[in-house]
C-alpha positions as semicolon CSV with decimal commas, in nm:
position;residue;x (nm);y (nm);z (nm)
1;D;-1,007;1,102;-0,804
2;G;-1,180;0,757;-0,837
3;G;-1,549;0,706;-0,914
4;P;-1,824;0,472;-0,848
5;P;-1,862;0,230;-0,712
6;V;-1,695;0,357;-0,413
7;P;-1,764;0,626;-0,187
8;A;-1,639;0,776;0,246
9;T;-1,607;1,051;0,518
10;G;-1,565;1,214;0,851
11;D;-1,275;1,253;1,093
12;D;-1,287;1,041;1,391
13;P;-1,172;1,202;1,720
14;A;-0,844;1,086;1,862
15;P;-0,871;0,807;2,112
16;P;-0,874;0,917;2,477
17;E;-0,551;0,896;2,672
18;S;-0,535;0,621;2,926
19;A;-0,563;0,732;3,299
20;G;-0,308;0,642;3,560
21;S;0,037;0,765;3,648
22;E;0,234;0,525;3,453
23;A;0,359;0,641;3,110
24;V;0,154;0,473;2,832
25;P;0,380;0,333;2,557
26;E;0,344;0,472;2,213
27;Q;0,140;0,248;1,995
28;P;0,306;0,099;1,677
29;A;0,192;0,244;1,333
30;P;-0,010;-0,015;1,141
31;Q;0,185;-0,261;0,954
32;A;0,157;-0,350;0,592
33;V;-0,036;-0,663;0,511
34;S;0,187;-0,966;0,530
35;M;0,178;-1,253;0,314
36;R;0,105;-1,521;0,593
37;P;-0,188;-1,748;0,506
38;R;-0,530;-1,633;0,637
39;A;-0,828;-1,836;0,729
40;L;-1,044;-1,722;0,423
41;R;-1,422;-1,746;0,363
42;E;-1,562;-1,843;0,032
43;L;-1,792;-1,611;-0,155
44;P;-2,078;-1,766;-0,361
45;R;-1,995;-1,860;-0,722
46;R;-2,228;-1,571;-0,860
47;V;-2,349;-1,266;-0,682
48;T;-2,534;-0,954;-0,833
49;L;-2,578;-0,656;-0,617
50;R;-2,786;-0,360;-0,696
51;Y;-2,704;-0,038;-0,498
52;A;-2,865;0,301;-0,484
53;L;-2,617;0,584;-0,559
54;Q;-2,643;0,903;-0,357
55;T;-2,458;1,213;-0,297
56;G;-2,352;1,245;0,069
57;E;-2,536;1,103;0,363
58;G;-2,916;1,089;0,265
59;G;-2,849;1,313;-0,020
60;F;-2,992;1,322;-0,360
61;T;-3,031;0,990;-0,537
62;L;-2,831;1,011;-0,872
63;G;-2,874;0,649;-0,995
64;Y;-2,780;0,297;-0,932
65;S;-2,467;0,078;-0,947
66;L;-2,486;-0,293;-1,036
67;I;-2,209;-0,499;-0,921
68;T;-2,175;-0,864;-1,038
69;W;-1,921;-1,114;-0,899
70;H;-1,835;-1,436;-1,065
71;A;-1,585;-1,711;-0,937
72;S;-1,461;-2,004;-1,131
73;G;-1,199;-2,217;-0,982
74;D;-0,917;-1,976;-0,853
75;R;-1,030;-1,697;-1,100
76;Y;-1,263;-1,402;-1,029
77;V;-1,432;-1,145;-1,240
78;L;-1,595;-0,840;-1,092
79;E;-1,795;-0,599;-1,309
80;S;-1,973;-0,280;-1,225
81;V;-2,217;-0,061;-1,436
82;T;-2,321;0,268;-1,272
83;G;-2,595;0,478;-1,434
84;A;-2,826;0,765;-1,372
85;S;-3,189;0,729;-1,302
86;G;-3,496;0,953;-1,246
87;V;-3,455;1,328;-1,325
88;T;-3,082;1,276;-1,336
89;A;-3,113;1,058;-1,640
90;L;-3,258;1,345;-1,829
91;L;-2,944;1,545;-1,778
92;V;-2,680;1,280;-1,780
93;R;-2,634;1,021;-2,068
94;G;-2,453;0,704;-2,062
95;S;-2,288;0,501;-1,787
96;A;-1,966;0,421;-1,604
97;T;-1,818;0,076;-1,609
98;Q;-1,553;-0,092;-1,404
99;R;-1,379;-0,451;-1,430
100;S;-1,155;-0,624;-1,207
101;E;-1,013;-0,967;-1,274
102;G;-0,764;-1,194;-1,119
103;H;-0,696;-1,481;-0,894
104;I;-0,855;-1,611;-0,557
105;T;-0,571;-1,716;-0,330
106;V;-0,508;-1,799;0,048
107;H;-0,413;-1,437;0,089
108;G;-0,738;-1,296;-0,058
109;L;-0,787;-1,142;-0,421
110;V;-0,481;-1,089;-0,628
111;P;-0,589;-0,865;-0,923
112;D;-0,432;-0,881;-1,265
113;H;-0,629;-0,595;-1,448
114;Y;-0,843;-0,313;-1,345
115;L;-1,033;-0,090;-1,584
116;M;-1,261;0,208;-1,539
117;D;-1,446;0,355;-1,833
118;R;-1,626;0,673;-1,779
119;G;-1,733;0,697;-2,156
120;K;-1,637;0,949;-2,428
121;G;-1,282;0,789;-2,432
122;R;-1,212;0,847;-2,064
123;V;-1,059;0,520;-1,973
124;Q;-0,820;0,443;-1,678
125;Q;-0,654;0,112;-1,630
126;A;-0,407;-0,067;-1,417
127;R;-0,218;-0,383;-1,513
128;F;-0,058;-0,577;-1,221
129;D;0,273;-0,762;-1,285
130;W;0,332;-0,967;-0,965
131;Q;0,642;-1,145;-1,093
132;S;0,811;-0,812;-1,137
133;A;0,630;-0,627;-0,871
134;R;0,545;-0,349;-1,111
135;L;0,209;-0,169;-1,159
136;S;0,154;-0,006;-1,498
137;L;-0,081;0,297;-1,501
138;P;-0,173;0,529;-1,795
139;E;0,108;0,788;-1,723
140;A;0,369;0,583;-1,507
141;E;0,487;0,245;-1,397
142;V;0,534;0,216;-1,018
143;D;0,640;-0,043;-0,768
144;L;0,370;-0,296;-0,682
145;P;0,330;-0,348;-0,312
146;T;0,215;-0,673;-0,159
147;L;-0,164;-0,741;-0,194
148;A;-0,235;-0,409;-0,363
149;Q;-0,618;-0,397;-0,461
150;D;-0,828;-0,193;-0,693
151;L;-1,124;0,050;-0,642
152;L;-1,371;-0,210;-0,730
153;N;-1,246;-0,532;-0,574
154;F;-1,109;-0,408;-0,225
155;P;-1,445;-0,446;-0,040
156;F;-1,454;-0,814;-0,171
157;H;-1,091;-0,886;-0,071
158;L;-1,197;-0,766;0,275
159;A;-1,514;-0,978;0,275
160;L;-1,269;-1,269;0,214
161;T;-1,010;-1,197;0,466
162;L;-1,125;-0,974;0,743
163;R;-1,124;-1,106;1,097
164;G;-1,345;-0,960;1,372
165;D;-1,044;-0,881;1,592
166;E;-0,849;-0,722;1,310
167;E;-0,589;-0,479;1,422
168;P;-0,525;-0,150;1,213
169;W;-0,347;-0,227;0,908
170;H;-0,226;-0,061;0,569
171;M;-0,355;-0,140;0,232
172;T;-0,276;0,011;-0,113
173;V;-0,561;0,077;-0,363
174;T;-0,545;0,191;-0,718
175;D;-0,804;0,376;-0,909
176;G;-0,647;0,311;-1,240
177;R;-0,461;0,655;-1,223
178;R;-0,273;0,647;-0,907
179;L;-0,185;0,401;-0,632
180;R;-0,258;0,516;-0,269
181;E;-0,186;0,356;0,069
182;Y;-0,473;0,375;0,326
183;A;-0,471;0,306;0,694
184;F;-0,765;0,085;0,754
185;R;-0,921;-0,003;1,085
186;I;-1,254;-0,137;1,208
187;V;-1,481;0,155;1,339
188;A;-1,790;-0,004;1,469
189;Q;-2,023;-0,317;1,439
190;G;-2,389;-0,289;1,423
191;P;-2,662;-0,199;1,182
192;A;-2,550;-0,021;0,863
193;P;-2,716;0,315;0,792
194;A;-3,011;0,282;0,540
195;A;-2,919;-0,104;0,502
196;A;-3,033;-0,218;0,846
197;R;-3,254;-0,483;0,681
198;H;-2,943;-0,681;0,584
199;G;-2,857;-0,726;0,966
200;D;-2,558;-0,604;1,148
201;A;-2,238;-0,491;0,961
202;V;-1,872;-0,442;1,039
203;H;-1,787;-0,080;0,949
204;L;-1,434;-0,042;0,810
205;R;-1,255;0,277;0,711
206;G;-0,956;0,360;0,522
207;S;-0,804;0,691;0,539
208;R;-0,517;0,889;0,404
209;A;-0,390;1,230;0,544
210;G;-0,552;1,503;0,320
211;D;-0,687;1,271;0,073
212;G;-1,026;1,150;0,165
213;T;-1,144;0,819;0,290
214;L;-1,290;0,483;0,188
215;D;-1,556;0,329;0,410
216;V;-1,731;-0,010;0,366
217;W;-1,993;-0,190;0,566
218;L;-1,969;-0,579;0,541
219;A;-2,270;-0,798;0,648
220;P;-2,160;-1,132;0,817
221;A;-2,525;-1,260;0,754
222;L;-2,497;-1,198;0,371
223;H;-2,150;-1,380;0,311
224;W;-1,969;-1,058;0,431
225;L;-2,074;-0,881;0,116
226;P;-2,059;-0,503;0,111
227;V;-2,399;-0,358;0,206
228;R;-2,278;0,000;0,195
229;I;-1,977;0,174;0,039
230;R;-1,877;0,543;0,083
231;T;-1,603;0,735;-0,055
232;V;-1,494;1,097;0,013
233;D;-1,242;1,267;-0,204
234;H;-0,985;1,529;-0,118
235;K;-1,240;1,799;-0,188
236;G;-1,488;1,639;0,070
237;T;-1,734;1,510;-0,194
238;A;-1,896;1,207;-0,078
239;M;-2,066;0,932;-0,289
240;V;-2,263;0,675;-0,110
241;L;-2,372;0,315;-0,230
242;T;-2,646;0,159;-0,047
243;L;-2,747;-0,205;-0,112
244;E;-3,109;-0,248;-0,230
245;R;-3,116;-0,601;-0,365
246;A;-2,890;-0,909;-0,363
247;E;-2,913;-1,221;-0,598
248;I;-2,684;-1,504;-0,483
249;E;-2,611;-1,830;-0,646
């Protein structure tokens, strides 16, 4: 499920047990994101990011993804167009588009509406009713958890809110069809694979048992914008976006 722009994968080994004779207390499970105010960064008013789209790590280049961010007052609009290029363009026609719009708050991004259009009438969308705490999906209406995000905006929400010493936490993300909760954590800090020219990045991973992963690399030197995004679905299929060019106003 899901689709461009986000792609992820790999199982991490369990952390080593602490040495010593004393019993190690069990670590609490990650907690849901609270609504306490956070020290937010500001993203530029307008950003255009062009990514190369590949299958797997260093795999075949399928095309590109162009993501635009526009902030005006306390409102934001994110749009993405993903299309084929090269030989793939001869075999695949059309493009996939995504749109997320909502508010910018002291808690990060609060989406109102998310849409994924794969062409040929294949449209998925989610409507967020924060007053009633309900999320409307094509085939169901479900409870809307605090600070739920969508497949397009979640890296930008993290760019606004992530702290360098962030403890593991839970975040719910919708792809316009379903709502899933992921356990997020910081994996590492250092150069992002294939995007090292943008400086060091903070690598985050969201995982869900038996249901793939979401990885994102945020570059502090580039307004904490995502320089690499990777999704792995439940079948193990990986899609990777690597930043090629950024235009910032």
